[in-house]
XYZ file of C-alpha atoms in Angstrom:
584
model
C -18.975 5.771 37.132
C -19.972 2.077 36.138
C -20.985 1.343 32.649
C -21.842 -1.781 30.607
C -18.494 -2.865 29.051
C -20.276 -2.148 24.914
C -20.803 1.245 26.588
C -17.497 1.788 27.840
C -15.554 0.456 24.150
C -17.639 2.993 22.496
C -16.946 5.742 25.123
C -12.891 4.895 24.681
C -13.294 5.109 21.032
C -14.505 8.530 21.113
C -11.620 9.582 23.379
C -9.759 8.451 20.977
C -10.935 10.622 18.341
C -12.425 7.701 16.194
C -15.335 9.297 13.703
C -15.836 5.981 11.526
C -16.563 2.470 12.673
C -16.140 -0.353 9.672
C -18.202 -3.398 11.102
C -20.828 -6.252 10.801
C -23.078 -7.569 13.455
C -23.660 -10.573 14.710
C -23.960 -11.906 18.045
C -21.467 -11.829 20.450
C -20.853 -7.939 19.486
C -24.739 -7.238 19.939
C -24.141 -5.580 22.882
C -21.654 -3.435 21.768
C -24.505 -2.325 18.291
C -27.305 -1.824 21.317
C -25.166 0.611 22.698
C -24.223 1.836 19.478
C -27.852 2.877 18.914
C -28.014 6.120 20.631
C -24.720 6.659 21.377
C -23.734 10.193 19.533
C -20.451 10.798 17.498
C -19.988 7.832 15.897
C -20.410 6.763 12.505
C -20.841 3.109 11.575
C -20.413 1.885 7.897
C -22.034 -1.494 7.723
C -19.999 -3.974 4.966
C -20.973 -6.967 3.245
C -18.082 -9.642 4.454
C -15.721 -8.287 7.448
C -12.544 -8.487 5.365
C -14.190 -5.386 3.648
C -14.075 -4.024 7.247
C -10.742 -4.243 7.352
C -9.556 -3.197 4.295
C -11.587 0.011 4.588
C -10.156 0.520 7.626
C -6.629 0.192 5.546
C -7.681 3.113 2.934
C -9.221 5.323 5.788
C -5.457 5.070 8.095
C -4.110 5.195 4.727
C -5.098 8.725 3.616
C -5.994 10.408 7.034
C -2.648 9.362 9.162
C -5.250 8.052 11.665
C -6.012 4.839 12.871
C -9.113 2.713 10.940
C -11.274 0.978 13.149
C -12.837 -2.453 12.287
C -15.636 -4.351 14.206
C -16.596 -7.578 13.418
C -18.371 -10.979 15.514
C -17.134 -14.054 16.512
C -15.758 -17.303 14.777
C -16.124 -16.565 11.138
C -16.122 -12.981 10.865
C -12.968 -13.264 12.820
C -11.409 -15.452 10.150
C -12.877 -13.959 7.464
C -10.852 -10.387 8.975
C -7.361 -12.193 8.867
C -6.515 -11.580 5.488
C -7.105 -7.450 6.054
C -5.075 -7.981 9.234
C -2.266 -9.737 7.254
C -2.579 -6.890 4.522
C -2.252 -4.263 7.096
C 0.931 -5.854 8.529
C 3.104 -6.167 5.213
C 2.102 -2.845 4.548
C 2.515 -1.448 8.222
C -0.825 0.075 7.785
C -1.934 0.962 11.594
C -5.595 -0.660 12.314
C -7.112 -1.937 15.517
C -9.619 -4.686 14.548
C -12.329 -6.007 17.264
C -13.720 -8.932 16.956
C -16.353 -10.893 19.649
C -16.199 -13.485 21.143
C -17.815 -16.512 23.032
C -18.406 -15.588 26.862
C -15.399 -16.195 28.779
C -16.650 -18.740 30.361
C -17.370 -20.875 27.141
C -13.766 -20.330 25.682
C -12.346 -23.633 24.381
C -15.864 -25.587 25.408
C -16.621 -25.384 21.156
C -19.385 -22.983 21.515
C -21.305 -21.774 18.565
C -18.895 -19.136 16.492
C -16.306 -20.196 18.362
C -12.459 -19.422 17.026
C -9.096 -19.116 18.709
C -9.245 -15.356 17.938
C -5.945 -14.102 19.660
C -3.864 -17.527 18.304
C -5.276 -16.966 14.436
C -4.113 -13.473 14.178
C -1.231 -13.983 16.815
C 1.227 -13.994 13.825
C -0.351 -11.107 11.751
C -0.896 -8.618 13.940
C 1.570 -6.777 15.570
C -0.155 -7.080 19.248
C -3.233 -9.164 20.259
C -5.210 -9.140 23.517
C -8.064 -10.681 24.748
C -10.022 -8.647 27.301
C -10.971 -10.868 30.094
C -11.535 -8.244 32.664
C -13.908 -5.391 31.498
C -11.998 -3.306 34.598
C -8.997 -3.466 31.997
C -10.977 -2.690 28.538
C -10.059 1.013 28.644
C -6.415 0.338 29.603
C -6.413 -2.220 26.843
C -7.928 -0.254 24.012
C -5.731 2.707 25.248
C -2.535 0.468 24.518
C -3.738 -0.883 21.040
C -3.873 2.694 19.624
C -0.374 3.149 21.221
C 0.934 0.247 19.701
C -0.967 0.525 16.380
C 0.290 4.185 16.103
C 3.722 4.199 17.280
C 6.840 2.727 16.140
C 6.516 0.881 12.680
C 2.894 0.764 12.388
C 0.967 -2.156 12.092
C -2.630 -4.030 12.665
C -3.493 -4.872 16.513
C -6.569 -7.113 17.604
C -8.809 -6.977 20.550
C -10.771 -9.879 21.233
C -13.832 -9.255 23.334
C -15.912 -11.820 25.077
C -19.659 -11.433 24.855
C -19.867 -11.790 29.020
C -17.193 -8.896 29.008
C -19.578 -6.432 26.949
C -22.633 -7.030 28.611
C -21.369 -6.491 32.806
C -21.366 -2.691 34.060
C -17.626 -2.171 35.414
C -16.142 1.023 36.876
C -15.047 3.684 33.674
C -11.576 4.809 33.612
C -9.607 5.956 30.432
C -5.593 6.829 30.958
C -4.542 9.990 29.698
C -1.495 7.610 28.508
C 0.474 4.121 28.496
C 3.600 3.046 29.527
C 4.796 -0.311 27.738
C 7.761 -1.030 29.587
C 9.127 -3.308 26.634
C 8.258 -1.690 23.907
C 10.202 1.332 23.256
C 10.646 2.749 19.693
C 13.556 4.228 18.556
C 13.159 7.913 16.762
C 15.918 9.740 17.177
C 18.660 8.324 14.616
C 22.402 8.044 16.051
C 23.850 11.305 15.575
C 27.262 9.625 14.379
C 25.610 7.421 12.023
C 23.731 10.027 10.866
C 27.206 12.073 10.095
C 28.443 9.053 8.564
C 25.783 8.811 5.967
C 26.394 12.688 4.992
C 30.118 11.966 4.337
C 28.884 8.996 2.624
C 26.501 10.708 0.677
C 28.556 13.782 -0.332
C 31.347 11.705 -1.708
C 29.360 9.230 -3.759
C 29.640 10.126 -7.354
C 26.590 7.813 -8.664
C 23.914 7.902 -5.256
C 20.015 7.084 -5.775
C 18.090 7.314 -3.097
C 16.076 4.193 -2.621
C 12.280 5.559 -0.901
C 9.597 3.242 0.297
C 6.184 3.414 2.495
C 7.701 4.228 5.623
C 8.868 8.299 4.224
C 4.728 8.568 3.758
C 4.195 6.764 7.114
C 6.250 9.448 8.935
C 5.181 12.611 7.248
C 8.646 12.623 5.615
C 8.189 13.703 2.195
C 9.155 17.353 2.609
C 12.323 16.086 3.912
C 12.652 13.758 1.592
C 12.279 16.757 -1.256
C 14.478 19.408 0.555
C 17.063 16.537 0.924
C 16.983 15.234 -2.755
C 17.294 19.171 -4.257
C 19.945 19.910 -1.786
C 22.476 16.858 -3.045
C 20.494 16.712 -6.332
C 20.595 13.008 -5.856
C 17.562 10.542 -8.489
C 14.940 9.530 -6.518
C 13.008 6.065 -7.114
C 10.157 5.005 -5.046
C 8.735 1.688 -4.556
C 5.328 0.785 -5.189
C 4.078 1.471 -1.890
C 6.532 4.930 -1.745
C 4.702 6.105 -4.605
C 3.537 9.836 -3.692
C 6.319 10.815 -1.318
C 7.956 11.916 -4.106
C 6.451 13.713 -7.163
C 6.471 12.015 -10.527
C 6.605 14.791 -12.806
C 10.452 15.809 -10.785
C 13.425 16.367 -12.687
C 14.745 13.951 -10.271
C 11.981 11.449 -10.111
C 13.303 8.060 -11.389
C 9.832 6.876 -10.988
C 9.157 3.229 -9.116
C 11.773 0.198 -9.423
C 11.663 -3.367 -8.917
C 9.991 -6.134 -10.735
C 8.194 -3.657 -12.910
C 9.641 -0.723 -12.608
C 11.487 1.692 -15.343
C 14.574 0.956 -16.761
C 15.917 4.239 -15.653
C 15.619 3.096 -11.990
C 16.961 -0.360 -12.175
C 20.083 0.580 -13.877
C 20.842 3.626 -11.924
C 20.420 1.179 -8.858
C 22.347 -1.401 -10.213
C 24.879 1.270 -11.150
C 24.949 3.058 -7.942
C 27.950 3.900 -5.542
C 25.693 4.684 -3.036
C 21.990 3.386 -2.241
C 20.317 5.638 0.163
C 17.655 3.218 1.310
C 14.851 5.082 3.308
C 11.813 3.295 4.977
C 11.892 0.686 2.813
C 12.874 -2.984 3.312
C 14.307 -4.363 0.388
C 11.786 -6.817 -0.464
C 12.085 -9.124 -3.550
C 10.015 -7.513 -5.375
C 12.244 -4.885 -5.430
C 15.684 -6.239 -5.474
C 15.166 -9.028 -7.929
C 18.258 -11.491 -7.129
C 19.647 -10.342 -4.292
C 23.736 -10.418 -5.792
C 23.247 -8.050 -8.543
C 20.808 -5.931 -6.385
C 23.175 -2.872 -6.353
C 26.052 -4.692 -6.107
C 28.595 -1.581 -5.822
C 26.953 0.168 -3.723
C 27.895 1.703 -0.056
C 24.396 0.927 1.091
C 22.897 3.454 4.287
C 19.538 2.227 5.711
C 17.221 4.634 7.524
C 14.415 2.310 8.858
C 12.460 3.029 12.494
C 12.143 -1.303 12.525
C 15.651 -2.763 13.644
C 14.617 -5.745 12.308
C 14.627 -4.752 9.137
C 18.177 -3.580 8.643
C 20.238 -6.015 6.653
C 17.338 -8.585 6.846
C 17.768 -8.691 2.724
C 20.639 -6.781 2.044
C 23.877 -6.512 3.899
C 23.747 -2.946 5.165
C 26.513 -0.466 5.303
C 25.524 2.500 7.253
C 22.488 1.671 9.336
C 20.335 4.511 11.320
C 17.272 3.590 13.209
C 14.611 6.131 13.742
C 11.734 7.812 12.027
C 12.757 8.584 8.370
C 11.134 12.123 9.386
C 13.173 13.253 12.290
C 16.216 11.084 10.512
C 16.219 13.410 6.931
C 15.971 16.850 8.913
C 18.938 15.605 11.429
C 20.813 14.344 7.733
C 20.093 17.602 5.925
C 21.647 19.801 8.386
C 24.509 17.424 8.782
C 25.189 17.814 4.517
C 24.985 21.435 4.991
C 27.742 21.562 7.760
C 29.715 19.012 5.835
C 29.091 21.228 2.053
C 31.144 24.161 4.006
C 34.662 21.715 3.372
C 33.230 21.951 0.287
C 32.894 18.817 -2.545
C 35.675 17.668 -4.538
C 35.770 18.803 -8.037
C 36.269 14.930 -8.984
C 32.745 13.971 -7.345
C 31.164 17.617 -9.329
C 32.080 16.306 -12.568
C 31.633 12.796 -11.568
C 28.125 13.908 -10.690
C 27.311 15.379 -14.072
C 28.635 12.270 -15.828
C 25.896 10.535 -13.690
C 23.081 12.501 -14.744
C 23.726 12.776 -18.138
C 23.442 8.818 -17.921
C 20.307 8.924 -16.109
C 18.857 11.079 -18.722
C 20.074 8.970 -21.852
C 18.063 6.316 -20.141
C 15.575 7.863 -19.963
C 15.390 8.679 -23.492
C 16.165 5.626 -24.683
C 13.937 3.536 -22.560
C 10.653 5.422 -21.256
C 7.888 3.559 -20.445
C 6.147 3.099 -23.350
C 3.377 0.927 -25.537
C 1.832 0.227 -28.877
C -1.172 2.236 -30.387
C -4.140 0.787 -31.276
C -6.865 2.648 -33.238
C -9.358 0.093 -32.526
C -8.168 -1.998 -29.240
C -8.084 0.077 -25.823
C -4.378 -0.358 -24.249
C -4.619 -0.632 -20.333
C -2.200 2.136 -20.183
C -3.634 4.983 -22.307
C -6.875 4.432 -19.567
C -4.156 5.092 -16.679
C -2.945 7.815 -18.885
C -6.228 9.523 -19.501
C -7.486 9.225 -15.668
C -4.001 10.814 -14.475
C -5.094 13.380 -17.103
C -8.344 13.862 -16.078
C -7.759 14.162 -12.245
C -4.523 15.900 -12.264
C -3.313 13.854 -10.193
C -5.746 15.027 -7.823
C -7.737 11.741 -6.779
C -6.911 9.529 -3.945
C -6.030 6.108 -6.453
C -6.643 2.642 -5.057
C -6.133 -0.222 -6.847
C -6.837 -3.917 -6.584
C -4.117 -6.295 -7.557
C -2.863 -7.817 -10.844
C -1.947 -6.219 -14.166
C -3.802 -2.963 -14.240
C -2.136 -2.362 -10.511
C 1.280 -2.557 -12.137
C 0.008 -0.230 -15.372
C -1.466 1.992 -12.688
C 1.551 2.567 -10.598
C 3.401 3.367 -14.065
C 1.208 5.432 -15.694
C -0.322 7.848 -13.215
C 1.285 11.126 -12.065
C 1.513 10.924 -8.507
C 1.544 14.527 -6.795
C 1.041 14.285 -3.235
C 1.460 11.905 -0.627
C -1.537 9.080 1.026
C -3.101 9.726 -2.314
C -2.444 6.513 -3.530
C -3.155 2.994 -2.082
C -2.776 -0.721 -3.028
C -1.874 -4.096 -1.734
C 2.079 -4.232 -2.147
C 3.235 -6.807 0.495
C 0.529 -9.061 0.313
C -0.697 -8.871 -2.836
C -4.841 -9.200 -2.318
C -6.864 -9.871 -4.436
C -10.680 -7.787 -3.837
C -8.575 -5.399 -2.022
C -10.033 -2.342 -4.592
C -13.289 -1.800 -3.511
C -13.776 -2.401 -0.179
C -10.405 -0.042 0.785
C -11.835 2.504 -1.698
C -14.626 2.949 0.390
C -13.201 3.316 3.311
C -10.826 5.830 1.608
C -14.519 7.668 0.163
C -15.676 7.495 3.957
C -12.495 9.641 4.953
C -12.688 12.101 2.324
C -16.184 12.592 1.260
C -15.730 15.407 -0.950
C -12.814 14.247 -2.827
C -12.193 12.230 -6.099
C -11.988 8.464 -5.121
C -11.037 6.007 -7.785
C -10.633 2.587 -7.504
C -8.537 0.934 -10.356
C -9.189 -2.992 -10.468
C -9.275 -5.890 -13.162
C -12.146 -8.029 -13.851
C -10.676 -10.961 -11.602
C -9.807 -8.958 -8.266
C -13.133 -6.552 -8.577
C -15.458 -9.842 -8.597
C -13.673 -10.827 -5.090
C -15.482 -8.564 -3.835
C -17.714 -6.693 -6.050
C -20.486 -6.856 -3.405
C -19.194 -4.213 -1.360
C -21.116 -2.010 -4.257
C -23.740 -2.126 -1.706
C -21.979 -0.675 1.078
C -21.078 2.197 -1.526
C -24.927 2.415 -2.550
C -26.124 2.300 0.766
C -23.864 4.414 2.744
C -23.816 6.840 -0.103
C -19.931 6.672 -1.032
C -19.688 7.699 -4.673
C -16.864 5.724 -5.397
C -15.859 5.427 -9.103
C -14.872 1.806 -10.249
C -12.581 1.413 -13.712
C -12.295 -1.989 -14.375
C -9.686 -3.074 -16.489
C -11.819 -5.729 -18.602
C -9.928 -8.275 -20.208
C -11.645 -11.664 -19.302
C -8.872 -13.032 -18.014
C -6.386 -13.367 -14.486
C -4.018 -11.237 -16.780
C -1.248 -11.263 -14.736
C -1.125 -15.309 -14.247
C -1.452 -15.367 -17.999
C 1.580 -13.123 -18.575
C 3.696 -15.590 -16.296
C 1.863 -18.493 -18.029
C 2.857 -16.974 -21.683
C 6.464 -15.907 -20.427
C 7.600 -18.190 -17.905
C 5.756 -21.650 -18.779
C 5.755 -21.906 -22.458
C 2.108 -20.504 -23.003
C 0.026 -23.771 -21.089
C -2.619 -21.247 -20.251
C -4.501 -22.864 -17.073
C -7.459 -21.528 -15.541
C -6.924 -18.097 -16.290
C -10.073 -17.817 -18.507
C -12.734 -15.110 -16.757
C -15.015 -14.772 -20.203
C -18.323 -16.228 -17.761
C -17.456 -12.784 -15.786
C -21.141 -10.567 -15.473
C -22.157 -7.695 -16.937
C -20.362 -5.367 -15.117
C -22.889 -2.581 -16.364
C -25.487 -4.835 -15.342
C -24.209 -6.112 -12.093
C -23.729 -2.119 -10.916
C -26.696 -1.574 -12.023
C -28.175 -3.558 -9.486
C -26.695 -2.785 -6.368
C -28.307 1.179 -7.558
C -25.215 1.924 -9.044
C -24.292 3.392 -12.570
C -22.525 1.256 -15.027
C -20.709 2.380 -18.161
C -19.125 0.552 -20.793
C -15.845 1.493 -23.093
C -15.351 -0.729 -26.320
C -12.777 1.075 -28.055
C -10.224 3.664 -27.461
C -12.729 6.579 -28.810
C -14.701 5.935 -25.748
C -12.201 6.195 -23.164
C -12.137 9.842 -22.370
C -16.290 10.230 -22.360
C -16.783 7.295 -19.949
C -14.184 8.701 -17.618
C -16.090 12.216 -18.117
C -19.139 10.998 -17.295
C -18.084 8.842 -14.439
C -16.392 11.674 -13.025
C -18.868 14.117 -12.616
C -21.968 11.665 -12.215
C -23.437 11.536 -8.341
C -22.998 8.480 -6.651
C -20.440 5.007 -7.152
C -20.488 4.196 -10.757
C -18.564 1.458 -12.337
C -16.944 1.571 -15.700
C -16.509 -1.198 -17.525
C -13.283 -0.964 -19.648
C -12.624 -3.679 -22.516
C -9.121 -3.719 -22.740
C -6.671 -5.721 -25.385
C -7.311 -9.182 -24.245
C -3.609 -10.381 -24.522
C -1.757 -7.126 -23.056
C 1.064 -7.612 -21.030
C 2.863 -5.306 -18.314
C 6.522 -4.402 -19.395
C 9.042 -4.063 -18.142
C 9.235 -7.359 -16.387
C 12.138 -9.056 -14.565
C 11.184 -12.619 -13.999
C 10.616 -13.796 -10.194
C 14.282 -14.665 -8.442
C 15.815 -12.655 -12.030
C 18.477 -10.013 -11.858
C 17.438 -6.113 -12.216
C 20.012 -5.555 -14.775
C 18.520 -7.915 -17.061
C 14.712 -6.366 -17.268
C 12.504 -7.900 -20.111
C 11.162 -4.684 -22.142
C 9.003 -5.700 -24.686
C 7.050 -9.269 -25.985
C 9.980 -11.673 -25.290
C 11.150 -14.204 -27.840
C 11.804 -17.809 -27.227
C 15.082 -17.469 -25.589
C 14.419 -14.781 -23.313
C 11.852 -16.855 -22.126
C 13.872 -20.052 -21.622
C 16.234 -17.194 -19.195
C 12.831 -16.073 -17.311
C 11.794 -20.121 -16.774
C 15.516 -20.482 -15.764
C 15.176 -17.524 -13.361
C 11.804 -18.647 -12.016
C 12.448 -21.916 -10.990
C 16.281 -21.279 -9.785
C 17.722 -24.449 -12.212
């Protein structure tokens, strides 16, 4: 059966299983939106700027397990779609992005909205192809699901000339794909795997260590039945937030940069890290020397490449953290027969009562004001609210760090943010595509006044495609978190970080059709969320927060764990952070 090649992409997509497309004409994919037209099955969600198209794509993957789908033109809209393609590779989110381009012909001749497509996103993707042969296009979208699926998951780009989209070529989908070189690993090494159990058994202060890749594999029932059976403290990083639940005895919360004391120091004090898809990045470790510096370290990661990349590892296992716990539960329970010394029992008990004396001593915490709202009694008062029943997404900056402290995370792919790359305008844009995914759920999106306005025009896409996402922006006129280094790090020379000409927010939803709300003081807090909650449709609220709050705990860039800032530093604890910072 010959088809035009538009008609055939849209045909593979459905085989597929795709349901949402993310995507903005123009013209070298017109062919593909002719098709589109009256072709059945497919939804298309049309974005302002095609970085939003990717980033949605990153929220739906994110809290389906599926792959998102972006489609975007040639030249601009390609470049524009890097930075979600970059974000989707730190985070191993898996997307396939499409872009057009130029007829193949007219590649490298400087047509109009021409770009070197497969070279820009060459180094943040993990795969790239450019379809010259429309005979190949099924093949070819067949493998970039594979790939994007598969293994450590990732972003992969198809670039697809206009010529390509508009000639009829003979239909034919594989059932599968064989990659002869690339060949993940799942199953971890059964002696490795016994290693870690001994390892584990023996240790008499262990943490496990959890990261993105235990929500990436469906692992988090392991990850539970694991952590009650050796009653080993469990700290997540910021993208591993949800495989474990906050409100556990054993739940350490997140660690790193700003995470609790509690988790730092039982890291730093461990005899045994239990790392488990996560990649010891240095936001997490801090300096790298006193990053648990006593511990027998195991690494469960499906990405070879990431063992002892950061950290010298002592017990590697390669494979998906999934199939990797069940194998290492059942090879504790056949080593618990020999039973467990009493000297590791009591050793054990010694460990917890420690845990919990931190704990007490140093909880996250925050000074009351009666008139001022604190950022962190509105993350407070939304975990309240939802129950920790909404699907969170943040943008990036200081309310993302009070966010990932101060909400209750319950479940798993209820929660995303930008935590390798750090975006900026990531909120809104991935909070619709998270809306898109689950259109009868909760769907918050957390930002500050600098990252919403990045991309506050995505309010229209929400309007439009009738996405009642609900916007709390965390209002202080300012790029807080550049401040807080500014204040902390270099001597308070405040630079650019002044966002007072910011619009009326209220306004501003107002006239994309949305509903704006504004909270002044803390008295308000509660009522605005209310009404946000249960009013149809995106709203935004517009939340005017202490101007000059800053997120603690803190360890200074390139500082040590063990020596976490906890409150407003004085003048010599900020001479240590400058030292820290700049490595002199």
């Amino acid at each position: 059966m010959k088809l035009s090649g538009a008609r055939i992409f849209l045909e593979c997509l459905k085989r597929e299983g795709v349901d949402v497309v993310f995507g903005l004409p123009g013209g070298a994919v017109l062919p593909i939106y002719d098709a589109l037209y009256d072709f059945a099955g497919l939804k298309h969600i049309l974005v302002r700027q095609e970085a939003a198209a990717g980033h949605a794509a990153e929220g739906y993957s994110r809290t389906t397990g599926k792959v998102g789908v972006a489609l975007v033109t040639s030249g601009p809209a390609a470049t524009n779609l890097v930075t979600a393609l970059q974000d989707a590779y730190m985070d191993s989110i898996p997307i396939v992005a499409f872009t057009g381009q130029v007829p193949t012909h007219l590649i490298g001749n400087d047509a109009f909205q021409e770009a070197d497509n497969v070279g820009i996103t060459r180094p943040c993707t993990k795969h790239n192809f450019l379809v010259k042969d429309g005979s190949e296009l099924g093949t070819i979208v067949k493998e970039a699901f594979h790939i994007a699926s598969t293994g450590r998951p990732g972003p992969v780009h198809v670039d697809l000339p206009k010529d390509v989209l508009v000639k009829e070529w003979e239909f034919h989908y594989p059932e599968r794909v064989h990659l002869r070189s690339y060949n993940p690993t799942y199953e971890g090494h059964p002696g490795q795997i016994k290693k870690a159990a001994k390892a584990m058994l023996r240790a008499k202060r262990p943490v496990l260590y959890v990261g993105g890749g235990v929500i990436s594999s469906d692992a988090y029932r392991e990850l539970l039945k694991l952590a009650e059976l050796t009653q080993i403290p469990v700290t997540t990083t910021l993208m591993g937030l949800g495989a474990f639940p906050s409100e556990h005895p054993l739940s350490l919360d997140m660690l790193g940069m700003h995470g609790t004391y509690y988790a730092n120091m039982a890291v730093y004090n461990s005899d045994c890290l239990i790392a488990v898809g996560a990649r010891f990045d240095d936001r997490v470790t801090g300096k790298v020397e006193f990053f648990a510096p006593n511990a027998e370290i195991i690494h469960v990661d499906i990405d070879p490449s990431s063992i002892s990349k950061n950290i010298q590892v002592h017990i590697p296992i390669v494979g998906d953290a999934r199939r990797v716990l069940a194998k290492l539960i059942e090879a504790i329970k056949e080593e618990v027969r020999d039973d467990v010394p009493s000297i590791v029992r009591e050793a054990r008990k010694q460990w917890h009562a420690q845990i919990a004396e931190w704990k007490a001593r140093f909880p996250l915490r925050y000074d009351w004001d009666d008139e001022v709202i604190k950022p962190q009694y509105v993350m407070q008062e939304i975990s309240n609210l939802t129950r920790g029943e909404a699907l969170i997404v943040t943008g990036v900056g200081q309310h993302q760090m009070w966010a990932a402290q101060y909400y209750r995370f319950k479940y798993p792919r209820h929660w995303c943010t930008s935590g390798g790359l750090g975006t900026m305008g990531y909120g809104l844009p991935t909070a619709l595509g998270v809306q898109a995914a689950h259109p009868d759920m909760l769907v918050v999106n957390i930002d500050g006044d600098g990252s919403f306005v990045m991309n506050s025009q995505e309010l229209a896409t929400c309007f439009e495609s009738r996405l009642p996402v609900k916007t709390v922006i965390i209002n202080n006129g300012y790029h807080g978190m550049v401040r807080q280094w500014q204040e902390i790090i270099y001597k308070e020379r405040y630079c650019s970080i002044d966002l007072s000409a910011s619009p009326d927010f209220v306004k501003l939803a107002e006239a994309y059709g949305c509903v704006g709300i504004r909270a002044t003081k803390p008295s308000e807090v509660v009522p605005a969320l209310e009404k946000a909650f249960v009013t149809p449709g995106p709203v935004v609220v517009d939340m005017m927060v202490d101007r000059e709050e800053d997120v603690f705990p803190m360890v200074p860039a390139g500082g040590a764990n063990k020596d976490m800032i906890l409150d407003r530093p004085g003048k010599a604890v900020k001479e240590r952070a400058a030292k820290s910072q700049t490595g002199f």
